[in-house]
mmCIF file of C-alpha atoms and ligand atoms in Angstrom:
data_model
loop_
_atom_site.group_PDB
_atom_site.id
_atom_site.type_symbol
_atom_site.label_atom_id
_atom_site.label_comp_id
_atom_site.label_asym_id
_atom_site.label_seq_id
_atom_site.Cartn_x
_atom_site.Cartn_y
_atom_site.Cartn_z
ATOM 1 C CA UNK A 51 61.994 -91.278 71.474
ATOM 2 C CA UNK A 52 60.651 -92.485 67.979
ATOM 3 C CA UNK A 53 63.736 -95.066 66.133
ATOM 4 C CA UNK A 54 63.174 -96.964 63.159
ATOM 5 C CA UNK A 55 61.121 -100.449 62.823
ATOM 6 C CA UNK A 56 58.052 -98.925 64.809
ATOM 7 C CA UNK A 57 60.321 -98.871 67.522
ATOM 8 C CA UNK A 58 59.949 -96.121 70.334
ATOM 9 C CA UNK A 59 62.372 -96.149 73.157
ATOM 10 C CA UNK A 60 62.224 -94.737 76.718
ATOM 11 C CA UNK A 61 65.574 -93.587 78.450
ATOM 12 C CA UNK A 62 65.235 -93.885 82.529
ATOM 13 C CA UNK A 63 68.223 -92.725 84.580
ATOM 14 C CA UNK A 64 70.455 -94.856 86.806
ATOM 15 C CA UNK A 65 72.382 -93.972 90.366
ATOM 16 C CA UNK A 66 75.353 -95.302 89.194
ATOM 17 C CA UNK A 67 77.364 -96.087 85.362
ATOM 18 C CA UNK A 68 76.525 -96.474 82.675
ATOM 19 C CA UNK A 69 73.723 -94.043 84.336
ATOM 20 C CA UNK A 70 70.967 -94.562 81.734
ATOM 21 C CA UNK A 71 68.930 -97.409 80.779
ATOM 22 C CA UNK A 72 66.389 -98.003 77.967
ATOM 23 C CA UNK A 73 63.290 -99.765 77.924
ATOM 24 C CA UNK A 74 61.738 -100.203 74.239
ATOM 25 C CA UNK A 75 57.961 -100.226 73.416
ATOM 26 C CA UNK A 76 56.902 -101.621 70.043
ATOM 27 C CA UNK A 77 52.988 -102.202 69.355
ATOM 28 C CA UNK A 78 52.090 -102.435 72.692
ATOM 29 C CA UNK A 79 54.955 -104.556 74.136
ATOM 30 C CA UNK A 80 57.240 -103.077 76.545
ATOM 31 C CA UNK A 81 60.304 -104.656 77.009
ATOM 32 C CA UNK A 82 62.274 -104.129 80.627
ATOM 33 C CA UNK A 83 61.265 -101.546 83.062
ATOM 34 C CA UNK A 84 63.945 -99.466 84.463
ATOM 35 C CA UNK A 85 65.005 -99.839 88.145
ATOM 36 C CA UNK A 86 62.148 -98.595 89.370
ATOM 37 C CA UNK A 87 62.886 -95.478 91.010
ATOM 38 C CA UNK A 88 60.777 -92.526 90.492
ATOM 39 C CA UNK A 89 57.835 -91.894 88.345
ATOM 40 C CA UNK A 90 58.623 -93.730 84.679
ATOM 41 C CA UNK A 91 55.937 -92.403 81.936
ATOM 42 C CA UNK A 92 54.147 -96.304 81.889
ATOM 43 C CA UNK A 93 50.755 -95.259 82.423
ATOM 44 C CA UNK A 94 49.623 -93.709 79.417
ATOM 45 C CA UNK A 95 52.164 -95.498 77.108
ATOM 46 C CA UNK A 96 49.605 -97.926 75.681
ATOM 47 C CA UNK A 97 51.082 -100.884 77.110
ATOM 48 C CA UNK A 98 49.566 -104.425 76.699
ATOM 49 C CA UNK A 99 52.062 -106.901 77.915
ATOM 50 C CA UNK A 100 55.539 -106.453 79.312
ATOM 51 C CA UNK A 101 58.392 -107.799 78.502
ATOM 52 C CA UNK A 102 61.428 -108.500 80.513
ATOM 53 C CA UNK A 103 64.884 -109.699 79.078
ATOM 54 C CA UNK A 104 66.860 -110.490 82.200
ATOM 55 C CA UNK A 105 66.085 -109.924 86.202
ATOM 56 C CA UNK A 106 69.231 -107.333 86.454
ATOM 57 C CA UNK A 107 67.763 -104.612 88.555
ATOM 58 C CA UNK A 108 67.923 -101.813 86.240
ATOM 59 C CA UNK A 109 65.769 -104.055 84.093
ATOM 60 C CA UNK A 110 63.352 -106.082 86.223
ATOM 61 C CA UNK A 111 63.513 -103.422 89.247
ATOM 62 C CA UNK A 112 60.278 -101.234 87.759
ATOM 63 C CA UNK A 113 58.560 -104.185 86.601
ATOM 64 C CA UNK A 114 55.838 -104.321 89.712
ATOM 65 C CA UNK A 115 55.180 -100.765 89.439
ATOM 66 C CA UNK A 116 54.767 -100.835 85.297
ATOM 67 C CA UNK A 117 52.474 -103.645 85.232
ATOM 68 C CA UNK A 118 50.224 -101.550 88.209
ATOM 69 C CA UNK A 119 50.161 -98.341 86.323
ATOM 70 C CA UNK A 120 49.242 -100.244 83.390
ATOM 71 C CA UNK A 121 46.898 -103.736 84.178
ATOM 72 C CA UNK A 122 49.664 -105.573 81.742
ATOM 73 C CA UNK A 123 50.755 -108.615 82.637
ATOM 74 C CA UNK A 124 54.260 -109.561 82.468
ATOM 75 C CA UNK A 125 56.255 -111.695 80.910
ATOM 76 C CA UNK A 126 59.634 -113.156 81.955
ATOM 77 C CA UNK A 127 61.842 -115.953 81.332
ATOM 78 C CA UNK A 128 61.229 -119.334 83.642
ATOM 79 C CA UNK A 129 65.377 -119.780 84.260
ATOM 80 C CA UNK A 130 65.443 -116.288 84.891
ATOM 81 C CA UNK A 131 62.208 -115.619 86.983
ATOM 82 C CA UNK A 132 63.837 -118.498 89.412
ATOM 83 C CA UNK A 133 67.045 -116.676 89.697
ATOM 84 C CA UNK A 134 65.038 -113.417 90.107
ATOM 85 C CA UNK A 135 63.102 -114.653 93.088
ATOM 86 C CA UNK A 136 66.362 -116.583 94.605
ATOM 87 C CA UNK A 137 68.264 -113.159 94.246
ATOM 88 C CA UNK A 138 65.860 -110.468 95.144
ATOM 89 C CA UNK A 139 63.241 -112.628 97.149
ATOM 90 C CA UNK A 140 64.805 -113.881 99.982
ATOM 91 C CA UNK A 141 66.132 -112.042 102.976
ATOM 92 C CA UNK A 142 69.857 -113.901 103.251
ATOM 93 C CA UNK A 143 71.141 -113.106 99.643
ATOM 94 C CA UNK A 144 73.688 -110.670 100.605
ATOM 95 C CA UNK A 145 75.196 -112.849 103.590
ATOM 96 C CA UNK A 146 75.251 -116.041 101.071
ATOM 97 C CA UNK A 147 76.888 -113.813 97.832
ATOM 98 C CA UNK A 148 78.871 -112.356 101.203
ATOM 99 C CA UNK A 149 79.916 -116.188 102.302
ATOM 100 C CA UNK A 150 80.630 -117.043 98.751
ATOM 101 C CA UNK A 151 83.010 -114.313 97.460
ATOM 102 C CA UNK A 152 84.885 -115.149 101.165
ATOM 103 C CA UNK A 153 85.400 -118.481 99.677
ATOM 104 C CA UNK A 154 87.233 -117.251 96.707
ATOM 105 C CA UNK A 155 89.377 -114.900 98.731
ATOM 106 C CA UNK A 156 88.218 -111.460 98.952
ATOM 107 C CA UNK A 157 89.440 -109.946 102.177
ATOM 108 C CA UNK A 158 86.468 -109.703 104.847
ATOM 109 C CA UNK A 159 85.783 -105.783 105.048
ATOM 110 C CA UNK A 160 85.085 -105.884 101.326
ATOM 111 C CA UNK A 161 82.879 -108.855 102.280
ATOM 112 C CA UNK A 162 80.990 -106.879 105.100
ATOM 113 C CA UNK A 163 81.031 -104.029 102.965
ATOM 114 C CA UNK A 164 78.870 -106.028 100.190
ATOM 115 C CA UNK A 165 76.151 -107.190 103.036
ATOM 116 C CA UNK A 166 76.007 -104.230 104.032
ATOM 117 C CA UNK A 167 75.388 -102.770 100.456
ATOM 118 C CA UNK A 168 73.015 -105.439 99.392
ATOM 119 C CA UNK A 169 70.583 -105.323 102.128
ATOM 120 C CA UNK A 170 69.972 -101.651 101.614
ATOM 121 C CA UNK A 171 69.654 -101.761 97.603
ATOM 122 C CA UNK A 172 67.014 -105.103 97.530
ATOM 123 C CA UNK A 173 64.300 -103.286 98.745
ATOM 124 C CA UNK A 174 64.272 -101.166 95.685
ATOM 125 C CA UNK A 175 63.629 -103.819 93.236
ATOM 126 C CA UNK A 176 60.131 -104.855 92.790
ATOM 127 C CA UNK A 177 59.924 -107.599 90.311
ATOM 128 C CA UNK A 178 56.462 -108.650 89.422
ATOM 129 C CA UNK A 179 55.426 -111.552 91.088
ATOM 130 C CA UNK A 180 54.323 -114.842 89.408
ATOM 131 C CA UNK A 181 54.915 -113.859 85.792
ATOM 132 C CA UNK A 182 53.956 -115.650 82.746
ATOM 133 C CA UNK A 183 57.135 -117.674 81.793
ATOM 134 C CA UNK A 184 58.865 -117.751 78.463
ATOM 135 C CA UNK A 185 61.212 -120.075 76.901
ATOM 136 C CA UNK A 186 63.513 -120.743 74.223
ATOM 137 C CA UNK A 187 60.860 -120.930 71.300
ATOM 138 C CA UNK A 188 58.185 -119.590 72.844
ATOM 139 C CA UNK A 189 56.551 -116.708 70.529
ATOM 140 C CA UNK A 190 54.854 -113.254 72.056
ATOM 141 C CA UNK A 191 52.841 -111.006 70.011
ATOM 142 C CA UNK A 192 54.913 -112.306 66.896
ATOM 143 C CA UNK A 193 58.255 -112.191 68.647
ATOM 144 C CA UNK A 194 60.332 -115.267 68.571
ATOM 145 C CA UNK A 195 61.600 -116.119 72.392
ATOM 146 C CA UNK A 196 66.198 -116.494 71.514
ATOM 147 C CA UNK A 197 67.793 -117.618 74.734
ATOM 148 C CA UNK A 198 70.830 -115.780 74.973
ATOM 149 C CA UNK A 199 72.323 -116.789 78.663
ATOM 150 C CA UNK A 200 75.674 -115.715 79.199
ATOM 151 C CA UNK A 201 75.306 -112.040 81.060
ATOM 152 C CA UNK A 202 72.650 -113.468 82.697
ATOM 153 C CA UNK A 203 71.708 -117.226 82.687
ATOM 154 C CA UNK A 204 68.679 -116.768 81.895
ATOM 155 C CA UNK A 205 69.081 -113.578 79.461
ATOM 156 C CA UNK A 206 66.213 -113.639 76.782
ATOM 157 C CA UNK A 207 66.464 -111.824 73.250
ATOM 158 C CA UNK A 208 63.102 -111.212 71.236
ATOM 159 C CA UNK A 209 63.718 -111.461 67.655
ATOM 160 C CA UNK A 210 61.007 -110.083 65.067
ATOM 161 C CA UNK A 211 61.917 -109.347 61.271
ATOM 162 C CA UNK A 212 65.513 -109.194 61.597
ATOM 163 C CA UNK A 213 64.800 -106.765 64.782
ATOM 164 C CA UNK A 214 66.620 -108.133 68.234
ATOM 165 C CA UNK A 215 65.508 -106.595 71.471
ATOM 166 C CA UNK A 216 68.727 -107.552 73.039
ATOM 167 C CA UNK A 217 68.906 -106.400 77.236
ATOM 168 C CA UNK A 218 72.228 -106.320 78.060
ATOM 169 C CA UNK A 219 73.859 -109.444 75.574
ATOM 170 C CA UNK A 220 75.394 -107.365 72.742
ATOM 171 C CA UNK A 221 76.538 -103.966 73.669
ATOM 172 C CA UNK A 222 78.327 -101.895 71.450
ATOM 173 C CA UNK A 223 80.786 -99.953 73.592
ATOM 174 C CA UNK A 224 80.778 -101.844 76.807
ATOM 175 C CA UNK A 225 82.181 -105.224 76.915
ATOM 176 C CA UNK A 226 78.994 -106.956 78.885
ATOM 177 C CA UNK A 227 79.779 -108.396 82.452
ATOM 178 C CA UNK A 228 79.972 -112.151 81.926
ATOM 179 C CA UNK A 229 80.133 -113.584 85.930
ATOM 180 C CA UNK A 230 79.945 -116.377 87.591
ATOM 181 C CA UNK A 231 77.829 -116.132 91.160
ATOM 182 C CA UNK A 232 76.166 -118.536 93.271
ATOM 183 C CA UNK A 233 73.691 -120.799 92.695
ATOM 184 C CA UNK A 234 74.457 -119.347 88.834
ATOM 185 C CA UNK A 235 74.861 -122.190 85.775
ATOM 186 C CA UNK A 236 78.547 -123.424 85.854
ATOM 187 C CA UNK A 237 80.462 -121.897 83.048
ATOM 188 C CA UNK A 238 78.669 -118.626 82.132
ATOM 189 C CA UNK A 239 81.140 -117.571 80.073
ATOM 190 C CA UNK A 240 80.905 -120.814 78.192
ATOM 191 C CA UNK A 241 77.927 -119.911 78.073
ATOM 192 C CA UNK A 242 77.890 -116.613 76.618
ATOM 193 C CA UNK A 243 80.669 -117.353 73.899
ATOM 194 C CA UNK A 244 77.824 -119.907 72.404
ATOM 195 C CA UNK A 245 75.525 -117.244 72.712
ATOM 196 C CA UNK A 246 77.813 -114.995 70.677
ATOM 197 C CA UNK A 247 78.233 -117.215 68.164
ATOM 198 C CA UNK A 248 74.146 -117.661 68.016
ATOM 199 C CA UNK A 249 74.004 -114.358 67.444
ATOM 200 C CA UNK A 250 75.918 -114.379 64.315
ATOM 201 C CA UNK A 251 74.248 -117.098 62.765
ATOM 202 C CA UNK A 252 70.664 -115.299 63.387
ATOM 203 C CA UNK A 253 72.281 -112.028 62.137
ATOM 204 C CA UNK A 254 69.815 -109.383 63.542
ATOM 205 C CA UNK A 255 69.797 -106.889 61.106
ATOM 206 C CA UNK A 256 69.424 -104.413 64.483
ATOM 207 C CA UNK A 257 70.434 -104.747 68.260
ATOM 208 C CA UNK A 258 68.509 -102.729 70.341
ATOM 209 C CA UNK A 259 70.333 -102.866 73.317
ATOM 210 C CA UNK A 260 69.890 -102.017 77.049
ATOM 211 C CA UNK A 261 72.373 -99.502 77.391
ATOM 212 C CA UNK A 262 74.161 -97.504 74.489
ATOM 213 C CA UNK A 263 73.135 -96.935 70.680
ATOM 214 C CA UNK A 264 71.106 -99.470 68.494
ATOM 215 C CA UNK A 265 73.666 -102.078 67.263
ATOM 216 C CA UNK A 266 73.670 -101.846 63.022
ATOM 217 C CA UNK A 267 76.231 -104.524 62.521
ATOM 218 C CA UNK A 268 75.740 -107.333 65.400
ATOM 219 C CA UNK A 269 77.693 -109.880 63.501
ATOM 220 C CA UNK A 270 80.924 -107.824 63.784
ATOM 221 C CA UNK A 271 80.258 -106.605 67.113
ATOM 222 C CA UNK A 272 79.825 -110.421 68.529
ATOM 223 C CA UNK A 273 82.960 -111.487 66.354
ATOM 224 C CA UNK A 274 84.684 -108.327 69.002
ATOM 225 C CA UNK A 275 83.073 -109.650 71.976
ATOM 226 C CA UNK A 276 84.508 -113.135 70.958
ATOM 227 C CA UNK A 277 87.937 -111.845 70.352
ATOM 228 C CA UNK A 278 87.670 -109.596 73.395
ATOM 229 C CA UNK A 279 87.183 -113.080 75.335
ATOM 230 C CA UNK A 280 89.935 -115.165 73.780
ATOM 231 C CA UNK A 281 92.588 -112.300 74.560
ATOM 232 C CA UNK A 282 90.962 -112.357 78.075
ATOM 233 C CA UNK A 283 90.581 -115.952 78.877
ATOM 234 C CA UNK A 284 94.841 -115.997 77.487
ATOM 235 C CA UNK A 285 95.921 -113.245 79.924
ATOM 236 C CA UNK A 286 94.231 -115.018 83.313
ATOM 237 C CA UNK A 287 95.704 -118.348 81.807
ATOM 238 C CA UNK A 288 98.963 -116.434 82.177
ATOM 239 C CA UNK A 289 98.440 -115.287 85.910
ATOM 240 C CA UNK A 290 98.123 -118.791 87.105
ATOM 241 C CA UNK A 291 101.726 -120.377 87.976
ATOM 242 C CA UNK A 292 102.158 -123.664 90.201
ATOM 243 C CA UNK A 293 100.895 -122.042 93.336
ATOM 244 C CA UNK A 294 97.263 -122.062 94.306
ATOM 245 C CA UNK A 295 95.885 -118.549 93.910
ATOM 246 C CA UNK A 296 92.621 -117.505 95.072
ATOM 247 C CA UNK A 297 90.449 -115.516 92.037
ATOM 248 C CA UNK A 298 90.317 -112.531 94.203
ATOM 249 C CA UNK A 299 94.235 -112.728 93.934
ATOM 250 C CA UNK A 300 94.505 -113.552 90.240
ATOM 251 C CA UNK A 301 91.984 -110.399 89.838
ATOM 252 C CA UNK A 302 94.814 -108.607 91.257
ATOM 253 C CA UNK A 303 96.624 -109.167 88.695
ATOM 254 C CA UNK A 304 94.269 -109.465 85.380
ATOM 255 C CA UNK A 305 92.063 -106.067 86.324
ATOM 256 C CA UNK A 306 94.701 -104.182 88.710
ATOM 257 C CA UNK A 307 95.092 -102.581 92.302
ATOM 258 C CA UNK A 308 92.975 -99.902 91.994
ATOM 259 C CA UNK A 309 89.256 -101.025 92.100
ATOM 260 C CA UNK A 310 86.182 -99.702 94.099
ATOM 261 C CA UNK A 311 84.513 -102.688 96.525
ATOM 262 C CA UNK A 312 81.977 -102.856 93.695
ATOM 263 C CA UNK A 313 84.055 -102.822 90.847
ATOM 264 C CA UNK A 314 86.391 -105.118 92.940
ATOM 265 C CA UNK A 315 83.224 -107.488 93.102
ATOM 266 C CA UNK A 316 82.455 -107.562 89.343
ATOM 267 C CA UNK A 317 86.107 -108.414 88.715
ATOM 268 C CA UNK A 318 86.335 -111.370 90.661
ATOM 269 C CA UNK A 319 82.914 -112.421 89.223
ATOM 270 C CA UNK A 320 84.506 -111.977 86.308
ATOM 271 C CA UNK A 321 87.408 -113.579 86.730
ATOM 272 C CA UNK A 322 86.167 -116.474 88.208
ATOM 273 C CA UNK A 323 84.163 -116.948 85.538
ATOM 274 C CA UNK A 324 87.453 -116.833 82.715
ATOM 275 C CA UNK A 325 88.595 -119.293 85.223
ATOM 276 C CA UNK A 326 85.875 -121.785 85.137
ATOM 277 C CA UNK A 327 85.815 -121.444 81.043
ATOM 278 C CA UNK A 328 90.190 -122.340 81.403
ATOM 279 C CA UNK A 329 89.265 -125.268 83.952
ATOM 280 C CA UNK A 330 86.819 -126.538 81.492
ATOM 281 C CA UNK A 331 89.344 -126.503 78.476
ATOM 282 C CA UNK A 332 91.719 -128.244 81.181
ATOM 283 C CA UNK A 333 93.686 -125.276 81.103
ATOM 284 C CA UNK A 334 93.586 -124.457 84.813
ATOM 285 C CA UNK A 335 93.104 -126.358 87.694
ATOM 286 C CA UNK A 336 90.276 -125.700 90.521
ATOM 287 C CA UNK A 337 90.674 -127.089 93.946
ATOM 288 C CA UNK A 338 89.512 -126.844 97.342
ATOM 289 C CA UNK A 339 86.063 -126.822 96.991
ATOM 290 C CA UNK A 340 84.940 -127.272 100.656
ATOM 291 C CA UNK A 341 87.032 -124.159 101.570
ATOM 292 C CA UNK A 342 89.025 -121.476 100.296
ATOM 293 C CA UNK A 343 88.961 -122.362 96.178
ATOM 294 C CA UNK A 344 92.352 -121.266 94.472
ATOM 295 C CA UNK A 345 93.132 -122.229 90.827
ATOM 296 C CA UNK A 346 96.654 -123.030 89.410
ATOM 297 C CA UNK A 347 97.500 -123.728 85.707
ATOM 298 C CA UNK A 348 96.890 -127.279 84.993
ATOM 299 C CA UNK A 349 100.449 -128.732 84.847
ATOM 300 C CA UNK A 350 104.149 -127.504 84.368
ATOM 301 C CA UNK A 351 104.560 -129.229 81.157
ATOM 302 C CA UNK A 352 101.791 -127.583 79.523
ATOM 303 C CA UNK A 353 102.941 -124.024 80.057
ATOM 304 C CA UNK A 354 103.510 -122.093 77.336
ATOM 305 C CA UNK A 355 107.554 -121.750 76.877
ATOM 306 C CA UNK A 356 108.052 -117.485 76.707
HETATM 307 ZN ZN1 ZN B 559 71.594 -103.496 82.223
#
């Protein structure tokens, strides 16, 4: 479909919310690839190079098969091409994301259930191998290279005339998942908030985004995400009291009862990584990091008085 700024985009569908996905092709560069299931209209696009902005699977997943219909060679951030191959390259991901969300307290069945889950959706996503690596101020085809890590650590943003090709770091309707995983950077969410405020100072005159409509007004829709964060990061701060919790427990209490295995996954990812972000502005406390890991607010005299 034809937008403005030369821009074309391709919708490809999704097995599960937000059920869509877009890839964008502008003069020749393609930027993410779908998930790779089914047949995705690559080959007679007129594709040069390939672009990916983050090693998600319903962006990186098509990437093998895009760059054989169409000779291109691909392009993908060195953080994230690392955390690609750690992720989707190696055999005992699920059991060590399995091991690690054990560790912060989610109950075993969900645990098994993720293994389980993990082994049988890998095989779908075929990342291209040994991709030409970009980094923050690299340049393709005129595009300035914006590290954006937060969603992902290694998210990238290509920038070109005011025009962001953004993945999944600004959304407009969907608040984008912000976790913290193994073997991921420390404080992602610290992360992410920086990121946020990047994007306002490089005020993109367009988002176009990986899931949703373009974005016409990124400055106000980072200033949400920010606020979105702030209110977030306050209500976990709340949860914790002077007894170790686990962030599967806290989760309990920040996102609710009633959440799928999945959804229960992204939450504690989620929370955990609200948790990290309070820890780092001392207002939580982490501890036992050999075993279970619960967090408690950082001391009695600091709590807020309500
Ligand atoms: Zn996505």
């Amino acid at each position: 479909m034809p937008l403005e700024d030369g821009v074309r985009r391709l919708t490809l569908p999704l097995p599960t919310g937000p059920e869509h996905v877009h890839c964008y092709l502008v003069d020749g560069t393609l930027f993410d690839t779908g998930l790779g299931l089914g047949e995705a209209p690559f080959a007679t696009a007129g594709i040069e190079r390939i672009a990916i902005t983050h090693f998600h699977p319903d962006h990186v997943g098509g990437a093998a098969a895009a760059a054989a219909a169409t000779g291109a060679p691909v392009f993908q951030g060195g953080l994230d091409y690392a955390q690609c191959e750690r992720v989707w390259g190696s055999e005992d991901w699920p059991e060590r994301m399995a091991a690690w969300f054990a560790r912060h307290g989610v109950p075993r069945d969900s645990v098994d259930e993720l293994i389980a889950q993990g082994h049988a959706f890998a095989p779908f996503v075929r990342y291209a191998l040994d991709p030409d690596l970009l980094y923050e101020g690299s340049t393709l085809a005129g595009w300035d290279v914006v590290e954006l890590p937060g969603h992902a650590d290694g998210h990238l943003g290509f920038l070109r005339d005011g025009v962001l090709i953004g993945g999944d770091h600004l959304l407009q309707t969907i608040s984008p998942a912000v976790g913290l995983y193994p073997d991921s950077r420390p404080d992602p969410l610290g992360d992410y908030l920086a990121s946020l405020e990047r994007t306002i100072e490089l005020a993109p005159r367009i988002v176009y985004p990986g899931h949703g409509e373009p974005i016409h007004d990124a400055t106000a829709r980072a200033r949400e995400l920010l606020e979105h964060h702030r209110v977030r990061l306050d209500e976990t701060e709340r949860v914790l009291n002077g007894r170790d919790q686990t962030a599967y427990e806290i989760s309990l209490s920040v996102f609710g009862r009633k959440l799928s295995p999945t959804e229960r996954r992204f939450a504690v990812a989620e929370t955990l990584s609200h948790l990290e972000r309070l820890v780092r502005e001392r207002r939580a406390a982490r501890s036992g990091a050999d075993g279970t890991v619960t967090y408690t607010g950082p001391s009695v005299g600091r709590r807020h008085p309500s």
